[in-house]
Coordinates of C-alpha atoms in Angstrom, one line a residue:
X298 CA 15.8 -22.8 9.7
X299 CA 15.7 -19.6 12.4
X300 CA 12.8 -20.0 14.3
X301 CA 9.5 -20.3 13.4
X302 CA 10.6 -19.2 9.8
X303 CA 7.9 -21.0 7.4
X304 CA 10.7 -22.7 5.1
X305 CA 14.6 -23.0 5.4
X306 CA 16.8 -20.5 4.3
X307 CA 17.6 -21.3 1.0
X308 CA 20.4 -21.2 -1.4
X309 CA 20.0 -17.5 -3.5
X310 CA 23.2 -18.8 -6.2
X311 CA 19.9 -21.4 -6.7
X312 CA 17.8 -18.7 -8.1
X313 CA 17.2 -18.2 -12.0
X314 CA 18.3 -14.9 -13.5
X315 CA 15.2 -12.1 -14.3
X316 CA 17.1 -9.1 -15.2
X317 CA 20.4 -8.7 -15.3
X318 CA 22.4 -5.4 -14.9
X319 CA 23.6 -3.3 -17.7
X320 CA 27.5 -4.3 -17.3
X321 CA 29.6 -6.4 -15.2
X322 CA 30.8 -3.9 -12.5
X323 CA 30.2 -2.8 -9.2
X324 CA 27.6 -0.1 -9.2
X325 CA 24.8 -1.5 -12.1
X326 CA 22.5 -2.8 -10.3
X327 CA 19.0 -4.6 -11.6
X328 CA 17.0 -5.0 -8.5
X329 CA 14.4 -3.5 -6.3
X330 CA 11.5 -6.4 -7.3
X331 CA 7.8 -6.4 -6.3
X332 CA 5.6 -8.8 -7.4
X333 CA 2.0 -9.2 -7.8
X334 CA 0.2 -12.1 -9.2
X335 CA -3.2 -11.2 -10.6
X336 CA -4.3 -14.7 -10.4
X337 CA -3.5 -15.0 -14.0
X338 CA -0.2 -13.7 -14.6
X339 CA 2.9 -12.3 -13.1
X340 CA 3.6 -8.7 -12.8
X341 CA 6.9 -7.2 -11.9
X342 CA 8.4 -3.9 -10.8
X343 CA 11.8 -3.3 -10.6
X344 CA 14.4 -0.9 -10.6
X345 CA 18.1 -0.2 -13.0
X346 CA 20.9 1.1 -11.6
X347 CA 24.0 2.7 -12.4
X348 CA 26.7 4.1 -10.0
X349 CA 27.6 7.3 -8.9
X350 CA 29.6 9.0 -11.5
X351 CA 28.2 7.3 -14.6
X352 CA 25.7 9.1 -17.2
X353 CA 22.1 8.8 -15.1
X354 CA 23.7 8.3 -12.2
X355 CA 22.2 6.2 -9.1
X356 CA 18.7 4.7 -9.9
X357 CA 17.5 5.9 -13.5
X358 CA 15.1 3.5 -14.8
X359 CA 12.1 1.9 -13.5
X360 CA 9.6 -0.5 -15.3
X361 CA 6.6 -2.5 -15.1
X362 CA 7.0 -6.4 -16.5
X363 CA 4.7 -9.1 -16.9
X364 CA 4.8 -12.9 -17.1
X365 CA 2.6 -16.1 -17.4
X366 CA 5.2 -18.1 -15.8
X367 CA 6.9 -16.1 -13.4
X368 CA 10.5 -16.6 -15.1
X369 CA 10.1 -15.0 -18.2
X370 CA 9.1 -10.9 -17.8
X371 CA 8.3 -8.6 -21.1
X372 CA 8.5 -4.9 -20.2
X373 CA 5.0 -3.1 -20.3
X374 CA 6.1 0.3 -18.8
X375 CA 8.7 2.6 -17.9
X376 CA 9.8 5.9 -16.4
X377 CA 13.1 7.7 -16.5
X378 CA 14.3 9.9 -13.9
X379 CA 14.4 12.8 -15.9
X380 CA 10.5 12.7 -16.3
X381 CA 10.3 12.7 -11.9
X382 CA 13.0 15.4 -12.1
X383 CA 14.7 13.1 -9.2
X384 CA 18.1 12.5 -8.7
X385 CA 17.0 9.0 -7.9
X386 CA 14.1 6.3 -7.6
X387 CA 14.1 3.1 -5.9
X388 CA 11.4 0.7 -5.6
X389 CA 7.8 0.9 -6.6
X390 CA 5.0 -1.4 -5.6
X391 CA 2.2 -2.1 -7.8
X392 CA -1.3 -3.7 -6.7
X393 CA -4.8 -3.8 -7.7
X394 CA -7.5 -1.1 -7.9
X395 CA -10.6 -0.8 -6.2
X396 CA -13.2 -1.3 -9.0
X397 CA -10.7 -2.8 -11.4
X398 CA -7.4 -1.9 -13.1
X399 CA -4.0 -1.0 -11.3
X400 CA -2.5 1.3 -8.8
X401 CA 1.6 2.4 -9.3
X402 CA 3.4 3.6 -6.3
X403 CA 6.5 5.9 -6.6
X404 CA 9.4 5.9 -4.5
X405 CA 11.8 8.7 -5.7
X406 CA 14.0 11.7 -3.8
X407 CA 11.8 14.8 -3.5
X408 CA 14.3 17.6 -6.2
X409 CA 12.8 20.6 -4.0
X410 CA 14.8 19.3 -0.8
X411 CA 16.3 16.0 -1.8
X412 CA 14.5 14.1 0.8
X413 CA 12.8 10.5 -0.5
X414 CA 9.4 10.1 -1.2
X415 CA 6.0 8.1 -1.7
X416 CA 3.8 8.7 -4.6
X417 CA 1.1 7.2 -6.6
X418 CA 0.1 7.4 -9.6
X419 CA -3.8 7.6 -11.2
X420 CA -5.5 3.9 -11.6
X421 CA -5.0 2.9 -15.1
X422 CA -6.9 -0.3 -16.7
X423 CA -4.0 -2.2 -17.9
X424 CA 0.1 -0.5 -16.3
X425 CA 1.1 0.0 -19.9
X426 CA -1.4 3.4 -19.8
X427 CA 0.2 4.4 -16.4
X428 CA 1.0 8.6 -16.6
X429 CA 3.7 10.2 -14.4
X430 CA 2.1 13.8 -14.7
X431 CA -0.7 12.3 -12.4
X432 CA 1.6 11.7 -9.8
X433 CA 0.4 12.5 -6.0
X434 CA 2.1 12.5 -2.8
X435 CA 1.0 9.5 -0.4
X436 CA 3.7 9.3 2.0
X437 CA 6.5 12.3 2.5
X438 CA 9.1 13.8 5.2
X439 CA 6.6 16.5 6.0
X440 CA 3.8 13.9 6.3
X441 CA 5.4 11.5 8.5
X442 CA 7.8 14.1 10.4
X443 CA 11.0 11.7 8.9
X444 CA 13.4 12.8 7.6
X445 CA 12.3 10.7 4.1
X446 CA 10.4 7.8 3.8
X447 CA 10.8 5.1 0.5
X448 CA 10.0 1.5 -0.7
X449 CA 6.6 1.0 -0.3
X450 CA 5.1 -2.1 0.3
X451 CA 1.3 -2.8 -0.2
X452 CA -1.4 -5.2 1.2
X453 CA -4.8 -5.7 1.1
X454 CA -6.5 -7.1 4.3
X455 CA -10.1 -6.9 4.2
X456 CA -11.2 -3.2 3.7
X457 CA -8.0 -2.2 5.2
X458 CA -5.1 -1.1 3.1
X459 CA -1.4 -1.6 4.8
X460 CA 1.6 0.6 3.4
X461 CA 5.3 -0.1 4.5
X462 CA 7.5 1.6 4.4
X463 CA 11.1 2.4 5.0
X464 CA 11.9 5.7 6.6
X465 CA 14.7 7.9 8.4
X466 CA 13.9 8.5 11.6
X467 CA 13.8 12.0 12.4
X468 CA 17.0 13.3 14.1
X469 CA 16.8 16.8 16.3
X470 CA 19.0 19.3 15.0
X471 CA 19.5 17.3 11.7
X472 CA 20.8 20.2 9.5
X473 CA 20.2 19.9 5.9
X474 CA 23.7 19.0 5.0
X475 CA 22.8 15.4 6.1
X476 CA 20.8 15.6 2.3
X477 CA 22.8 17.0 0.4
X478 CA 23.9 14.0 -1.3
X479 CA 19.8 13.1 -1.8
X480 CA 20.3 10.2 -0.3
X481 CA 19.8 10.5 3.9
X482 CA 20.4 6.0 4.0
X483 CA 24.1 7.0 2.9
X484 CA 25.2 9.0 5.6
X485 CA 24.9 7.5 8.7
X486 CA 22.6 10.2 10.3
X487 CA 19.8 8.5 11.2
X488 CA 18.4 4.8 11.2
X489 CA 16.1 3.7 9.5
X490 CA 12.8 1.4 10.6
X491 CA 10.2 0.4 9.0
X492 CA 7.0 2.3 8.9
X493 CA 3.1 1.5 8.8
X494 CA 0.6 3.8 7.1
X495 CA -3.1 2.5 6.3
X496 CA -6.3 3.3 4.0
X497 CA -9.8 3.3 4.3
X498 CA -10.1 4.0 0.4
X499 CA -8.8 1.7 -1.4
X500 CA -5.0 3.5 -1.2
X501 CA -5.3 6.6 -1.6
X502 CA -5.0 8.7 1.4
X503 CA -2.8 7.2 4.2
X504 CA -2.5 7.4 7.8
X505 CA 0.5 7.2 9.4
X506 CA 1.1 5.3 12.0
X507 CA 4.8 5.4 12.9
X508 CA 7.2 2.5 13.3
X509 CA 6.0 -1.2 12.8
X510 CA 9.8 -2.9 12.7
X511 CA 12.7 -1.1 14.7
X512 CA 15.8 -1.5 13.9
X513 CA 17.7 -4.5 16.2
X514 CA 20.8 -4.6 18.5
X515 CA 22.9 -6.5 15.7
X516 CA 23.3 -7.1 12.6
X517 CA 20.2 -5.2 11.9
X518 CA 21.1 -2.2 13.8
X519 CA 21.0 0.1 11.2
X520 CA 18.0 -0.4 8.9
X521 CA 15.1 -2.8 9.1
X522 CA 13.5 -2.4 6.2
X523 CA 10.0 -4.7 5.5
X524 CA 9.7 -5.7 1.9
X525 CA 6.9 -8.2 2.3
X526 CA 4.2 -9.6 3.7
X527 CA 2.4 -13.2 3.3
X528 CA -0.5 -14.4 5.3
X529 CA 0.6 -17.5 7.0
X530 CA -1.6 -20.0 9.1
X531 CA -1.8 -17.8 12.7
X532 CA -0.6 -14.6 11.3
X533 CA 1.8 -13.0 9.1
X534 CA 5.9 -13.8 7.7
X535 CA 7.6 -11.2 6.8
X536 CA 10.8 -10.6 5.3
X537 CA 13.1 -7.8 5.5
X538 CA 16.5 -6.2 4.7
X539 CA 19.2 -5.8 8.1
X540 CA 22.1 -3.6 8.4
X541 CA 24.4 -2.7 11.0
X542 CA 26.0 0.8 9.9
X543 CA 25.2 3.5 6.6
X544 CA 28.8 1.5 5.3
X545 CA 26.8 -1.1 4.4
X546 CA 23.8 0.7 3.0
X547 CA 24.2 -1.4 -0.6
X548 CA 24.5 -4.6 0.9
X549 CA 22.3 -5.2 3.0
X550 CA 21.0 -9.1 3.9
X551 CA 17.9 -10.9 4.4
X552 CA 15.8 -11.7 7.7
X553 CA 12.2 -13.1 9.1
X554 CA 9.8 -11.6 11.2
X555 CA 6.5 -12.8 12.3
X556 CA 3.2 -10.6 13.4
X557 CA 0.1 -11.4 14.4
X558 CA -1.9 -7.8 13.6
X559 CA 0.5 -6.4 11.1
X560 CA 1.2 -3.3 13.7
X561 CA 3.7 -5.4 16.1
X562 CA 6.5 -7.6 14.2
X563 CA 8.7 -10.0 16.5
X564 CA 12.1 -10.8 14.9
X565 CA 13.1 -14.4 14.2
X566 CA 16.7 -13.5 12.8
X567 CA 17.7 -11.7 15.9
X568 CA 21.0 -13.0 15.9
X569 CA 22.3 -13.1 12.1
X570 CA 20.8 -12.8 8.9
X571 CA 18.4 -15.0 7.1
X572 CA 20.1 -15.5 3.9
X573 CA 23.1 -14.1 2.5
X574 CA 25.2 -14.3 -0.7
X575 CA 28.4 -15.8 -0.7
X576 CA 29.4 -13.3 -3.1
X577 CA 30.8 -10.0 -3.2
X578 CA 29.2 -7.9 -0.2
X579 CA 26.8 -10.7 0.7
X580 CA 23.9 -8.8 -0.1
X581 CA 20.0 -10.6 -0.6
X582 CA 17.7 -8.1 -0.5
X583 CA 14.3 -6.4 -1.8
X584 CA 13.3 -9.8 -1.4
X585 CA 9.4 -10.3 -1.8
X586 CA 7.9 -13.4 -1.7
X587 CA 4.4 -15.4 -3.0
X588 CA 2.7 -18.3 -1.7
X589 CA 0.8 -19.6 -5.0
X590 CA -0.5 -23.0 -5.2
X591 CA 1.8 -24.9 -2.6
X592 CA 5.1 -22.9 -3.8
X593 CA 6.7 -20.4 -2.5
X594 CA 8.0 -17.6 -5.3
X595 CA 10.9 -15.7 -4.3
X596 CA 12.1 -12.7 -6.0
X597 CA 15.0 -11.0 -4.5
X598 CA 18.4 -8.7 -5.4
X599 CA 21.6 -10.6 -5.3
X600 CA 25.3 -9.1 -5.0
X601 CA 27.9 -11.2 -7.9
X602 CA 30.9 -11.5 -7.4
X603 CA 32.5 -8.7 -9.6
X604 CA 30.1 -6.7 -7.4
X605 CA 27.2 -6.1 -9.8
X606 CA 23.4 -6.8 -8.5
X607 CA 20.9 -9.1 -10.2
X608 CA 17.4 -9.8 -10.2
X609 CA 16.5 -13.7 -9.7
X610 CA 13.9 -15.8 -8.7
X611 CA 13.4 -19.2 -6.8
X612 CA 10.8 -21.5 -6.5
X613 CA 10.6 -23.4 -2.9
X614 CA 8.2 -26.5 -2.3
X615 CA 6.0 -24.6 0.6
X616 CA 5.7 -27.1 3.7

């Protein structure tokens, strides 16, 4: 246990399988999970990947699943990259509507000047009637002065709605050749924090706030990227992905931070990682966790062996 961590690092080969990738190489990647429970079912966003190269190259195919046990995830909804014109997405973050029904947010590269993006999509009553032509931006390089910003990360806290997210900071006389692969996290450029945004409207227009969780002096050097956030007795946990250069921008690994206002985070994996796999890169990421019911629910990306990424899930006795 590091810290003041809420439960022991656990064991991610532990984890059952949720979606596997589409073959058994380095490169095909299912991943990218977010997880809402509605108080009746499961509901999971995730993301398909394929490698540079291949046909739909980089992250093609994201989808909407739901569950009633939190194992077992039936596809609802999907998007394509061709229908965002992007030459990739990454994660999405789904979350309940004011008034009812659902709100989708996008993260995708921007195709007018390849720099990533936040955007949401219209409230629908169930996510199988979600439409990509009422896309809007939330969160973008121009908005936020980064040089992108991606993976969103939503929470409600009484009339207050928190957005993280993941951004390159902004880099003075950062030509536009650092994008021209439309993908800034690849190139060693910049570093990349974690960013806090907030609504007064249920999530629709944001305020940005600037960094929340700066990168470390370690292993995390690199990125610090906050993929969730559980309300814990005194405060908040939250969990986030740690890298020390752009060469290891795929494999990135697990750590715990705690805050008390959601604006200041205080590292408890200063030192090392959190979890790692003993596999391949050692990558555990994306993870996002729930505390339902005296369990803790952990869904998270995990490197294999032959260098693929799966989606799995673990349930930990809380306390």
């Amino acid at each position: 246990m590091i810290g003041h961590a809420p439960l022991p690092a656990f064991d991610p080969l532990a984890g059952t399988v949720v979606r596997a990738p589409e073959k058994d190489e380095a490169g095909y990647w299912a991943g990218c999970p977010g997880v809402l429970h509605d108080g009746e079912r499961f509901w999971l966003t995730y993301r398909r990947r394929r490698p540079r190269g291949a046909a739909a190259e980089r992250g093609w195919h994201c989808a909407v699943a739901v569950s009633d046990d939190g194992v077992s995830f039936t596809d609802v909804w999907s998007v394509h990259k061709d229908e965002l014109r992007t030459p990739s997405m990454e994660r999405f973050c789904l979350t309940r509507a004011d008034g009812g029904g659902f709100l989708l947010y996008l993260s995708y590269v921007d195709p007018a000047d390849n720099r990533w993006r936040i955007d949401a999509l219209r409230p629908a009553a169930h996510p199988s009637e979600f439409d990509v032509a009422t896309a809007r931006p939330v969160l973008t390089a121009a908005s936020t002065g980064t040089e992108g910003v991606k993976d969103p990360y939503v929470l409600r806290a009484g009339p207050v709605t928190y957005l993280f997210a993941s951004y390159a900071e902004a880099r003075p006389g950062l030509g536009g050749e650092a994008h021209a692969s439309a993908d800034i996290y690849n190139v060693g450029a910049t570093t990349h924090p974690t960013g806090l945004a907030t609504s007064l409207d249920g999530g629709t227009e944001f305020a940005w706030h600037g960094q929340a969780l700066g990168v470390g002096q370690g292993w995390d050097r690199y990125q610090a990227r906050l993929n969730s956030v559980v309300p814990v007795p005194g405060g908040y946990v939250g969990f986030y992905d740690g890298s020390a250069s752009h060469e290891e921008n795929y494999e990135e690994r697990c750590g715990v931070a705690v805050s008390g206002d959601l604006f200041g985070w205080r590292r408890l994996s200063a030192e090392r990682p959190w979890v790692t796999s003993p596999q391949g890169g050692g990558s555990v990421r994306y993870l996002d966790a729930l505390l339902l019911e005296g369990r803790w629910w952990l869904y998270y990306e995990l490197t294999r062996a032959d260098g693929a990424h799966e989606l799995r899930v673990l349930r930990v006795p809380a306390g």
